[in-house]
Structures are given as structure tokens and as C-alpha cells.
């Protein structure tokens, strides 16, 4: 709503929307909105699935169980497709990532001004409601995945086996420094690309919603409606990509050459 | 917009979520799925088995019917044979009986013929004697010619 733009004009409006509610200084700043919304969404995910799990029966499933099972089967199919080891963690991890990222992204579909408006009524100056537009959130997840990749690489292949893979592949022992450089870049690129892909897509999507919100009210629906529909695809796709890549990376960590 | 301590908080939340999912959400839901899958598979297998058993029973029944048919036809043919035999045998006995009857009749006829011959001869000889008596009574002395008369009568008899 352009009429509500701050005195600084359009730029100020955009910046206001993309500033986190935070406390603390320097590195020890906490983005309260990101923490709050992702925790609430995580709790929502847990609550829904726990309800389904408590009522889980091998007989005729209820509506909640049916939906939960649909997701479980979908995730399990993805895991079985790209992961051939045996690991109790991968599938629940994938399910958590998919649902949590999807819920993060889903916050993007709320009209950009509604939650900040409620926040301002409660005395909060800034409020950024989409956790996946915060690099901290996406990096937290991708770094966790990266730690798991390293952990399982060492666990499955052994420290020496993992070191050998870093040093001697893909070009053999005579090009050791080159191999090492290539492998390190490859490994480090994994979390960075995971985090930035999700962040970039959602940040851009949110920015476009904000830009649409700056237009006159009679144009807004014409643009925001198709963009929202398109965005439904994007948010699902980004959650799916994050999940599948996690499975693939962990699958690679489990493959012993 | 920069990386800060939020990262750590998010990582902790993420770890908690994953742990909770792994511990309390995934296993029961996945197990119920697997169990249902197994149930369905078992049901299908049982249905398949029942179908097969039905086929087998059908086959068996067919075999039994076939055997019964074969047996009955055997029995029928045996009975026919036996009947034929009986007919043949009775025919034989009838023929034999007939032959015997014919023989008996023939013998009787022969006997009767002999009897008739005998009586005829006796009558003829008696007639002849009477005639001869009539003729000779005048001239022949009965006592004188007793020997001759006796001879003739014996020859005729």
C-alpha cells in the first residue's frame, strides 16, 4: 500500500520491509523475527505430524494421517531414488527440511503489509516474516547439512578414506594439489549454493511482492495475483530442491569408492 | 542482512526439529504405512492363493467326474457283455433242450412204431390164422397139423 509508505519514499518502504527485528550488536545480533517465525512454523509442522503419528494406524487412515502419509511416502520415494545406503536419519531429515522450508516460504504468500502492520500495532518497529529471506536461516540449515555431509563422509569412508578421496580424485595422485583444490571447492560450494539458492529465490520473490505493493491499488491485484500463483510453484519447488539436494549430497557422502 | 548469531539459534532449532521428527514422527507413520502395505500384500496373496485353490479343486472335481464316467461306462459294458453271455448261454441250453426233446420224441415215435408194428403183426397173423382156419377147418385136422400151424404163427410173430 503505497499510501502507507514512509516519509523516505519507496526506497524507505522497501528497506523497512527487508529489515529484521533484531537485538544485540555485531555478530551477537539476534534476528528475533526469523527466530520467532521459524520456531512457530517448526512447531506447526511438529504439531501436525505428531497428531498424525499419535493416531497412526495400519487400518483406514484419517484425513490428517492421510496427508501426513502422502508426504512421508513422497519423501521416502525421493530418498529411495537417490540414497542407497542405510541411514535412519536421512528420511526424517529430508521430511523436516521439505516441510520446514515450505512453511518458511509459505509466509511469503501473506500480503506483505499485514503481519508488519500487526507488529507495528504491537510496538514492533520492523518485522520480516519470511525466514527464508534471511541468510541466517538458510545458511543455518545448509551448514547443518554440510556438517552432516562431513560427518558421514568420515564415518563411512574413514578419515583416511575421506582424505584419499579429497586428494586423489578425480585425476589421480599425480595432480594432488589440483585435486584437493577442486574437491574443497566442490564441498564448500554445496552449503553455499544450497543456502543462496533458497535465499535468492525467496528474497527476489518477496522484493517483487513489495514492489507490487508500491503500485496504485487498482493495479496491485492484477500483478500480485498471478505472481502469487507463480510463487506457489516457486516455494514448493525451492523446498523440494533443498530436500533433494540434501539427500543427494548425503548419498554421495555414503558412497565408498 | 549480515550473518549473525541468528544462525546459531536457527541451527539449534533445526537440530531439535530433525531430532523430534526422527524420534517421534517418522517411525510411527512409516511403520503404519509399511504395516498397511504388508496387510494389503497379504490380502492379495491370500486372494491369489484362494483363486489357485479353487482352480485346483475344479481340476480335481473334473478328474473325479471323468473317472466316475469311465467307471460307469466300464460297468455298463461289463453288464452288456454279461447279458450277451447270458443270452448266448440260454440260447445254447434252449438248443440243447430242443435237441433232447427231439431225441426223446423220436425215441417215443420209434417205440410207438414198434408197438404198432407188433400189434399189426399180431392182428395180421391172427387174421391170417383165422382165414386159414376158415379155409382149412373143413379139410385139416387141427390136431394133426398143430405143428405146422404153430411154426407159421411163430414166423409171423
Short mmCIF file of C-alpha atoms in Angstrom, two decimals:
data_model
loop_
_atom_site.label_atom_id
_atom_site.label_comp_id
_atom_site.label_asym_id
_atom_site.label_seq_id
_atom_site.Cartn_x
_atom_site.Cartn_y
_atom_site.Cartn_z
CA UNK A 1 0.00 0.00 0.00
CA UNK A 2 1.83 2.93 -1.34
CA UNK A 3 -0.12 5.38 0.75
CA UNK A 4 1.45 3.90 3.83
CA UNK A 5 4.98 4.35 2.58
CA UNK A 6 7.25 6.13 4.94
CA UNK A 7 8.49 9.61 4.53
CA UNK A 8 11.65 8.32 2.88
CA UNK A 9 9.52 7.22 -0.07
CA UNK A 10 9.62 3.95 -1.98
CA UNK A 11 13.20 3.12 -1.07
CA UNK A 12 12.46 3.61 2.58
CA UNK A 13 9.40 1.40 2.30
CA UNK A 14 11.40 -1.39 0.72
CA UNK A 15 14.23 -1.13 3.19
CA UNK A 16 11.79 -1.08 6.06
CA UNK A 17 10.24 -4.29 4.84
CA UNK A 18 13.57 -6.01 4.46
CA UNK A 19 14.98 -5.05 7.83
CA UNK A 20 14.84 -7.58 10.59
CA UNK A 21 13.63 -7.01 14.08
CA UNK A 22 16.84 -7.58 15.94
CA UNK A 23 18.54 -7.22 19.24
CA UNK A 24 22.22 -7.18 20.06
CA UNK A 25 25.34 -5.81 18.46
CA UNK A 26 27.73 -7.06 15.80
CA UNK A 27 27.85 -10.81 15.41
CA UNK A 28 25.80 -11.30 18.53
CA UNK A 29 22.75 -9.82 16.91
CA UNK A 30 19.65 -11.97 17.03
CA UNK A 31 17.04 -11.62 14.32
CA UNK A 32 14.03 -12.11 16.54
CA UNK A 33 11.52 -12.26 13.70
CA UNK A 34 13.41 -15.01 11.91
CA UNK A 35 13.84 -17.00 15.09
CA UNK A 36 10.24 -16.49 16.13
CA UNK A 37 8.57 -17.32 12.83
CA UNK A 38 10.74 -20.30 12.05
CA UNK A 39 10.18 -21.66 15.55
CA UNK A 40 6.42 -21.17 15.24
CA UNK A 41 6.40 -22.80 11.81
CA UNK A 42 8.56 -25.62 13.10
CA UNK A 43 6.14 -26.11 15.96
CA UNK A 44 3.25 -26.13 13.49
CA UNK A 45 5.00 -28.82 11.46
CA UNK A 46 5.75 -30.88 14.57
CA UNK A 47 2.22 -30.43 15.92
CA UNK A 48 0.59 -31.54 12.70
CA UNK A 49 2.78 -34.58 12.22
CA UNK A 50 2.70 -35.56 15.87
CA UNK A 51 -1.07 -35.55 15.70
CA UNK A 52 -0.92 -37.84 12.70
CA UNK A 53 1.73 -40.04 14.31
CA UNK A 54 -0.26 -40.45 17.52
CA UNK A 55 -3.30 -41.60 15.61
CA UNK A 56 -1.29 -43.64 13.14
CA UNK A 57 -2.99 -46.89 12.30
CA UNK A 58 -2.46 -49.54 9.69
CA UNK A 59 -6.19 -49.59 9.10
CA UNK A 60 -8.16 -46.93 7.29
CA UNK A 61 -6.27 -43.65 7.83
CA UNK A 62 -7.96 -40.42 8.84
CA UNK A 63 -7.66 -37.16 6.97
CA UNK A 64 -4.65 -35.91 8.93
CA UNK A 65 -2.87 -39.23 8.74
CA UNK A 66 -3.63 -39.48 5.06
CA UNK A 67 -1.99 -36.15 4.35
CA UNK A 68 0.99 -36.92 6.57
CA UNK A 69 1.39 -40.29 4.92
CA UNK A 70 1.24 -38.72 1.49
CA UNK A 71 4.19 -36.51 2.44
CA UNK A 72 6.00 -39.41 4.10
CA UNK A 73 5.61 -41.56 1.01
CA UNK A 74 6.71 -38.71 -1.23
CA UNK A 75 9.83 -38.05 0.83
CA UNK A 76 10.54 -41.74 1.21
CA UNK A 77 10.29 -42.18 -2.56
CA UNK A 78 12.79 -39.35 -3.08
CA UNK A 79 15.15 -40.84 -0.51
CA UNK A 80 14.91 -44.31 -2.06
CA UNK A 81 15.57 -42.84 -5.51
CA UNK A 82 18.79 -41.07 -4.67
CA UNK A 83 20.09 -42.64 -1.50
CA UNK A 84 21.13 -46.26 -1.46
CA UNK A 85 22.76 -46.65 1.92
CA UNK A 86 21.04 -47.45 5.18
CA UNK A 87 20.54 -44.48 7.44
CA UNK A 88 17.80 -43.76 9.91
CA UNK A 89 18.42 -40.05 9.77
CA UNK A 90 18.14 -39.20 6.10
CA UNK A 91 14.42 -39.61 5.58
CA UNK A 92 13.26 -37.72 8.70
CA UNK A 93 15.85 -35.06 7.90
CA UNK A 94 14.51 -34.74 4.37
CA UNK A 95 10.92 -34.56 5.64
CA UNK A 96 11.84 -31.86 8.14
CA UNK A 97 13.69 -29.84 5.54
CA UNK A 98 10.90 -30.08 3.00
CA UNK A 99 8.11 -29.15 5.37
CA UNK A 100 10.00 -26.51 7.27
CA UNK A 101 11.34 -24.75 4.19
CA UNK A 102 7.93 -24.97 2.58
CA UNK A 103 6.34 -23.32 5.60
CA UNK A 104 9.04 -20.63 5.67
CA UNK A 105 8.43 -19.92 2.04
CA UNK A 106 4.69 -20.02 2.52
CA UNK A 107 4.94 -16.93 4.72
CA UNK A 108 5.77 -15.14 1.50
CA UNK A 109 2.19 -15.58 0.35
CA UNK A 110 0.78 -13.48 3.18
CA UNK A 111 0.18 -9.95 1.96
CA UNK A 112 3.41 -8.09 2.59
CA UNK A 113 1.89 -5.50 4.88
CA UNK A 114 -0.44 -7.49 7.08
CA UNK A 115 1.96 -9.01 9.59
CA UNK A 116 4.24 -5.93 9.82
CA UNK A 117 1.09 -3.85 10.40
CA UNK A 118 0.01 -6.14 13.25
CA UNK A 119 3.60 -6.00 14.51
CA UNK A 120 3.62 -2.21 14.48
CA UNK A 121 0.37 -2.19 16.42
CA UNK A 122 2.19 -4.30 18.98
CA UNK A 123 5.01 -1.81 19.02
CA UNK A 124 7.48 -3.68 16.82
CA UNK A 125 9.31 -1.31 14.50
CA UNK A 126 10.46 -3.89 11.99
CA UNK A 127 9.12 -7.28 11.11
CA UNK A 128 10.36 -9.58 8.39
CA UNK A 129 8.02 -12.54 8.26
CA UNK A 130 9.68 -14.85 5.72
CA UNK A 131 12.54 -16.70 7.43
CA UNK A 132 13.96 -17.86 4.09
CA UNK A 133 14.65 -14.25 3.12
CA UNK A 134 17.10 -14.19 6.00
CA UNK A 135 20.53 -15.54 5.07
CA UNK A 136 20.95 -16.73 8.64
CA UNK A 137 18.06 -19.12 8.34
CA UNK A 138 19.08 -20.61 5.01
CA UNK A 139 22.73 -20.83 6.00
CA UNK A 140 21.87 -22.38 9.34
CA UNK A 141 20.14 -25.18 7.50
CA UNK A 142 22.73 -25.64 4.78
CA UNK A 143 25.63 -25.55 7.26
CA UNK A 144 23.87 -28.18 9.35
CA UNK A 145 23.56 -30.30 6.23
CA UNK A 146 27.20 -29.62 5.42
CA UNK A 147 28.24 -30.81 8.89
CA UNK A 148 26.25 -33.99 8.31
CA UNK A 149 27.96 -34.46 4.94
CA UNK A 150 31.40 -34.19 6.52
CA UNK A 151 30.36 -36.36 9.47
CA UNK A 152 29.03 -39.17 7.31
CA UNK A 153 31.89 -38.93 4.82
CA UNK A 154 34.34 -39.55 7.63
CA UNK A 155 32.12 -42.12 9.34
CA UNK A 156 31.52 -44.23 6.25
CA UNK A 157 34.80 -43.88 4.42
CA UNK A 158 37.02 -43.45 7.47
CA UNK A 159 39.24 -40.38 7.97
CA UNK A 160 41.89 -41.76 5.63
CA UNK A 161 39.37 -42.82 3.02
CA UNK A 162 37.80 -39.37 3.00
CA UNK A 163 41.23 -37.71 2.82
CA UNK A 164 42.16 -40.01 -0.04
CA UNK A 165 39.01 -39.05 -1.89
CA UNK A 166 39.85 -35.38 -1.42
CA UNK A 167 43.42 -35.82 -2.59
CA UNK A 168 43.38 -38.46 -5.30
CA UNK A 169 40.15 -37.82 -7.13
CA UNK A 170 39.28 -37.19 -9.86
CA UNK A 171 42.70 -37.01 -11.54
CA UNK A 172 44.83 -39.48 -9.63
CA UNK A 173 47.72 -38.96 -7.18
CA UNK A 174 49.97 -37.02 -9.60
CA UNK A 175 47.70 -34.00 -9.56
CA UNK A 176 47.20 -33.96 -5.80
CA UNK A 177 47.09 -30.17 -5.16
CA UNK A 178 44.77 -29.68 -8.05
CA UNK A 179 42.51 -32.48 -6.85
CA UNK A 180 42.46 -31.10 -3.35
CA UNK A 181 41.56 -27.61 -4.54
CA UNK A 182 38.83 -28.93 -6.81
CA UNK A 183 37.36 -31.15 -4.12
CA UNK A 184 37.42 -28.45 -1.48
CA UNK A 185 35.68 -26.01 -3.76
CA UNK A 186 33.15 -28.69 -4.62
CA UNK A 187 32.43 -29.47 -0.98
CA UNK A 188 32.24 -25.85 0.14
CA UNK A 189 30.06 -24.95 -2.82
CA UNK A 190 27.42 -27.36 -1.56
CA UNK A 191 26.22 -25.42 1.51
CA UNK A 192 26.74 -22.07 -0.16
CA UNK A 193 24.71 -22.97 -3.22
CA UNK A 194 22.00 -24.57 -1.07
CA UNK A 195 21.63 -21.51 1.11
CA UNK A 196 21.96 -18.88 -1.60
CA UNK A 197 19.58 -20.60 -3.99
CA UNK A 198 16.80 -20.65 -1.44
CA UNK A 199 17.59 -17.18 -0.15
CA UNK A 200 17.89 -15.65 -3.61
CA UNK A 201 14.62 -17.06 -4.88
CA UNK A 202 12.62 -16.04 -1.86
CA UNK A 203 14.29 -12.69 -1.44
CA UNK A 204 13.58 -11.82 -5.04
CA UNK A 205 10.03 -13.07 -4.72
CA UNK A 206 9.45 -11.02 -1.61
CA UNK A 207 11.01 -7.97 -3.26
CA UNK A 208 8.63 -8.28 -6.17
CA UNK A 209 5.67 -8.51 -3.81
CA UNK A 210 6.92 -5.35 -2.10
CA UNK A 211 7.36 -3.60 -5.44
CA UNK A 212 3.85 -4.59 -6.45
CA UNK A 213 2.62 -3.23 -3.14
CA UNK A 214 4.11 0.15 -4.11
CA UNK A 215 1.90 0.41 -7.18
CA UNK A 216 -1.55 2.03 -7.14
CA UNK A 217 -4.16 -0.21 -5.51
CA UNK A 218 -6.10 -0.89 -8.73
CA UNK A 219 -3.06 -2.40 -10.42
CA UNK A 220 -1.90 -4.44 -7.43
CA UNK A 221 -4.33 -7.39 -7.76
CA UNK A 222 -3.65 -7.72 -11.48
CA UNK A 223 0.04 -8.26 -10.75
CA UNK A 224 0.15 -9.79 -7.31
CA UNK A 225 -2.44 -12.45 -8.08
CA UNK A 226 -0.52 -14.10 -10.95
CA UNK A 227 2.75 -13.59 -9.11
CA UNK A 228 1.30 -15.28 -6.01
CA UNK A 229 0.13 -18.23 -8.08
CA UNK A 230 3.52 -18.47 -9.71
CA UNK A 231 5.04 -18.18 -6.28
CA UNK A 232 3.14 -21.22 -5.03
CA UNK A 233 5.15 -23.16 -7.58
CA UNK A 234 8.40 -21.50 -6.57
CA UNK A 235 8.06 -22.05 -2.84
CA UNK A 236 7.26 -25.72 -3.32
CA UNK A 237 10.00 -26.14 -5.85
CA UNK A 238 12.62 -24.48 -3.64
CA UNK A 239 11.65 -26.65 -0.67
CA UNK A 240 11.82 -29.69 -2.92
CA UNK A 241 15.20 -28.73 -4.36
CA UNK A 242 16.68 -28.15 -0.91
CA UNK A 243 15.43 -31.55 0.20
CA UNK A 244 16.54 -33.48 -2.88
CA UNK A 245 20.00 -31.90 -2.91
CA UNK A 246 20.43 -32.74 0.76
CA UNK A 247 19.55 -36.34 0.03
CA UNK A 248 21.89 -36.44 -2.96
CA UNK A 249 24.79 -34.88 -1.07
CA UNK A 250 24.36 -37.27 1.84
CA UNK A 251 24.06 -40.13 -0.62
CA UNK A 252 27.39 -39.09 -2.13
CA UNK A 253 28.87 -38.98 1.35
CA UNK A 254 27.77 -42.58 1.81
CA UNK A 255 29.26 -43.86 -1.40
CA UNK A 256 32.55 -45.58 -0.86
CA UNK A 257 34.78 -45.70 -3.90
CA UNK B 1 21.30 -8.64 6.31
CA UNK B 2 24.56 -10.00 7.58
CA UNK B 3 25.38 -13.30 9.14
CA UNK B 4 24.97 -13.15 12.88
CA UNK B 5 24.10 -15.21 15.93
CA UNK B 6 20.66 -15.93 14.48
CA UNK B 7 22.49 -18.62 12.54
CA UNK B 8 23.30 -20.48 15.73
CA UNK B 9 19.76 -20.20 17.02
CA UNK B 10 18.38 -21.45 13.74
CA UNK B 11 20.80 -24.38 13.76
CA UNK B 12 19.65 -25.36 17.22
CA UNK B 13 16.00 -25.14 16.20
CA UNK B 14 16.75 -27.18 13.10
CA UNK B 15 18.59 -29.85 15.08
CA UNK B 16 15.69 -30.06 17.54
CA UNK B 17 13.17 -30.37 14.75
CA UNK B 18 15.15 -33.09 13.00
CA UNK B 19 15.66 -34.97 16.24
CA UNK B 20 11.99 -34.80 17.10
CA UNK B 21 10.95 -35.90 13.63
CA UNK B 22 13.40 -38.76 13.68
CA UNK B 23 12.35 -39.92 17.11
CA UNK B 24 8.61 -39.37 17.31
CA UNK B 25 7.19 -38.66 13.88
CA UNK B 26 8.85 -40.69 11.19
CA UNK B 27 8.88 -44.16 12.82
CA UNK B 28 5.17 -44.49 13.76
CA UNK B 29 3.92 -43.05 10.49
CA UNK B 30 6.34 -45.04 8.39
CA UNK B 31 5.62 -48.22 10.34
CA UNK B 32 1.89 -47.82 9.90
CA UNK B 33 2.49 -47.34 6.19
CA UNK B 34 4.63 -50.44 6.00
CA UNK B 35 2.16 -52.42 8.04
CA UNK B 36 -0.69 -51.40 5.78
CA UNK B 37 1.41 -52.27 2.75
CA UNK B 38 2.07 -55.68 4.24
CA UNK B 39 -1.59 -56.15 5.08
CA UNK B 40 -2.60 -55.36 1.53
CA UNK B 41 0.09 -57.61 0.12
CA UNK B 42 -1.01 -60.43 2.42
CA UNK B 43 -4.61 -59.94 1.42
CA UNK B 44 -3.71 -60.03 -2.24
CA UNK B 45 -1.58 -63.12 -1.74
CA UNK B 46 -4.42 -64.83 0.13
CA UNK B 47 -6.84 -63.95 -2.65
CA UNK B 48 -4.40 -65.32 -5.19
CA UNK B 49 -3.99 -68.48 -3.17
CA UNK B 50 -7.74 -68.91 -2.87
CA UNK B 51 -8.08 -68.49 -6.59
CA UNK B 52 -5.42 -71.10 -7.18
CA UNK B 53 -7.00 -73.47 -4.72
CA UNK B 54 -10.33 -73.06 -6.44
CA UNK B 55 -8.69 -73.89 -9.74
CA UNK B 56 -7.11 -76.94 -8.20
CA UNK B 57 -10.38 -78.09 -6.71
CA UNK B 58 -12.08 -77.59 -10.05
CA UNK B 59 -9.43 -79.68 -11.71
CA UNK B 60 -9.77 -82.34 -9.07
CA UNK B 61 -13.54 -82.39 -9.44
CA UNK B 62 -13.16 -82.72 -13.18
CA UNK B 63 -10.79 -85.65 -12.66
CA UNK B 64 -13.22 -87.34 -10.29
CA UNK B 65 -16.11 -86.87 -12.70
CA UNK B 66 -14.04 -88.22 -15.54
CA UNK B 67 -13.05 -91.25 -13.50
CA UNK B 68 -16.64 -91.86 -12.48
CA UNK B 69 -17.72 -91.63 -16.09
CA UNK B 70 -15.06 -94.10 -17.13
CA UNK B 71 -16.05 -96.42 -14.34
CA UNK B 72 -19.73 -96.27 -15.19
CA UNK B 73 -19.10 -96.90 -18.85
CA UNK B 74 -16.94 -99.84 -17.88
CA UNK B 75 -19.71 -101.16 -15.69
CA UNK B 76 -22.23 -100.72 -18.48
CA UNK B 77 -20.04 -102.51 -20.98
CA UNK B 78 -19.39 -105.28 -18.49
CA UNK B 79 -23.12 -105.67 -17.89
CA UNK B 80 -23.75 -105.74 -21.60
CA UNK B 81 -21.16 -108.38 -22.03
CA UNK B 82 -22.66 -110.38 -19.21
CA UNK B 83 -26.11 -110.04 -20.72
CA UNK B 84 -24.78 -111.18 -24.06
CA UNK B 85 -23.19 -114.10 -22.38
CA UNK B 86 -26.42 -114.93 -20.61
CA UNK B 87 -28.36 -114.74 -23.84
CA UNK B 88 -25.80 -116.91 -25.57
CA UNK B 89 -25.87 -119.38 -22.74
CA UNK B 90 -29.66 -119.57 -22.65
CA UNK B 91 -29.71 -119.94 -26.41
CA UNK B 92 -27.33 -122.83 -26.04
CA UNK B 93 -29.34 -124.50 -23.35
CA UNK B 94 -32.51 -123.99 -25.32
CA UNK B 95 -30.94 -125.55 -28.36
CA UNK B 96 -29.68 -128.47 -26.35
CA UNK B 97 -33.05 -128.88 -24.69
CA UNK B 98 -34.75 -128.79 -28.03
CA UNK B 99 -32.40 -131.42 -29.41
CA UNK B 100 -33.01 -133.55 -26.39
CA UNK B 101 -36.75 -133.14 -26.75
CA UNK B 102 -36.48 -134.08 -30.40
CA UNK B 103 -34.48 -137.14 -29.48
CA UNK B 104 -36.98 -138.12 -26.85
CA UNK B 105 -39.84 -137.61 -29.27
CA UNK B 106 -38.04 -139.60 -31.91
CA UNK B 107 -37.48 -142.43 -29.47
CA UNK B 108 -41.11 -142.35 -28.47
CA UNK B 109 -42.16 -142.37 -32.08
CA UNK B 110 -39.88 -145.27 -32.72
CA UNK B 111 -41.29 -147.08 -29.75
CA UNK B 112 -44.83 -146.40 -30.79
CA UNK B 113 -43.98 -147.51 -34.30
CA UNK B 114 -42.60 -150.71 -32.91
CA UNK B 115 -45.69 -151.22 -30.82
CA UNK B 116 -47.94 -150.52 -33.77
CA UNK B 117 -45.90 -152.90 -35.88
CA UNK B 118 -46.17 -155.51 -33.18
CA UNK B 119 -49.90 -155.16 -32.78
CA UNK B 120 -50.37 -155.05 -36.53
CA UNK B 121 -48.33 -158.19 -36.95
CA UNK B 122 -50.31 -159.84 -34.24
CA UNK B 123 -53.55 -158.83 -35.85
CA UNK B 124 -52.39 -159.82 -39.28
CA UNK B 125 -51.25 -163.18 -38.03
CA UNK B 126 -54.48 -163.59 -36.13
CA UNK B 127 -56.39 -162.67 -39.31
CA UNK B 128 -54.28 -164.97 -41.36
CA UNK B 129 -54.79 -167.72 -38.86
CA UNK B 130 -58.49 -167.12 -38.83
CA UNK B 131 -58.61 -167.11 -42.59
CA UNK B 132 -56.50 -170.22 -42.76
CA UNK B 133 -58.64 -171.73 -40.08
CA UNK B 134 -61.74 -170.85 -42.07
CA UNK B 135 -60.25 -172.32 -45.21
CA UNK B 136 -58.73 -175.34 -43.67
CA UNK B 137 -61.29 -176.12 -40.99
CA UNK B 138 -63.06 -178.33 -43.36
CA UNK B 139 -60.21 -180.33 -44.52
CA UNK B 140 -57.46 -180.09 -41.99
CA UNK B 141 -57.35 -181.82 -38.76
CA UNK B 142 -56.43 -179.41 -36.16
CA UNK B 143 -54.61 -181.78 -34.04
CA UNK B 144 -52.80 -183.33 -37.00
CA UNK B 145 -51.45 -180.04 -38.21
CA UNK B 146 -50.76 -178.44 -34.92
CA UNK B 147 -47.03 -178.38 -35.52
CA UNK B 148 -47.21 -176.57 -38.84
CA UNK B 149 -49.67 -174.02 -37.57
CA UNK B 150 -47.53 -173.33 -34.58
CA UNK B 151 -44.48 -172.85 -36.86
CA UNK B 152 -46.28 -170.38 -39.07
CA UNK B 153 -47.69 -168.47 -36.23
CA UNK B 154 -44.20 -168.19 -34.75
CA UNK B 155 -42.77 -166.95 -38.05
CA UNK B 156 -45.38 -164.29 -38.28
CA UNK B 157 -44.94 -163.33 -34.68
#
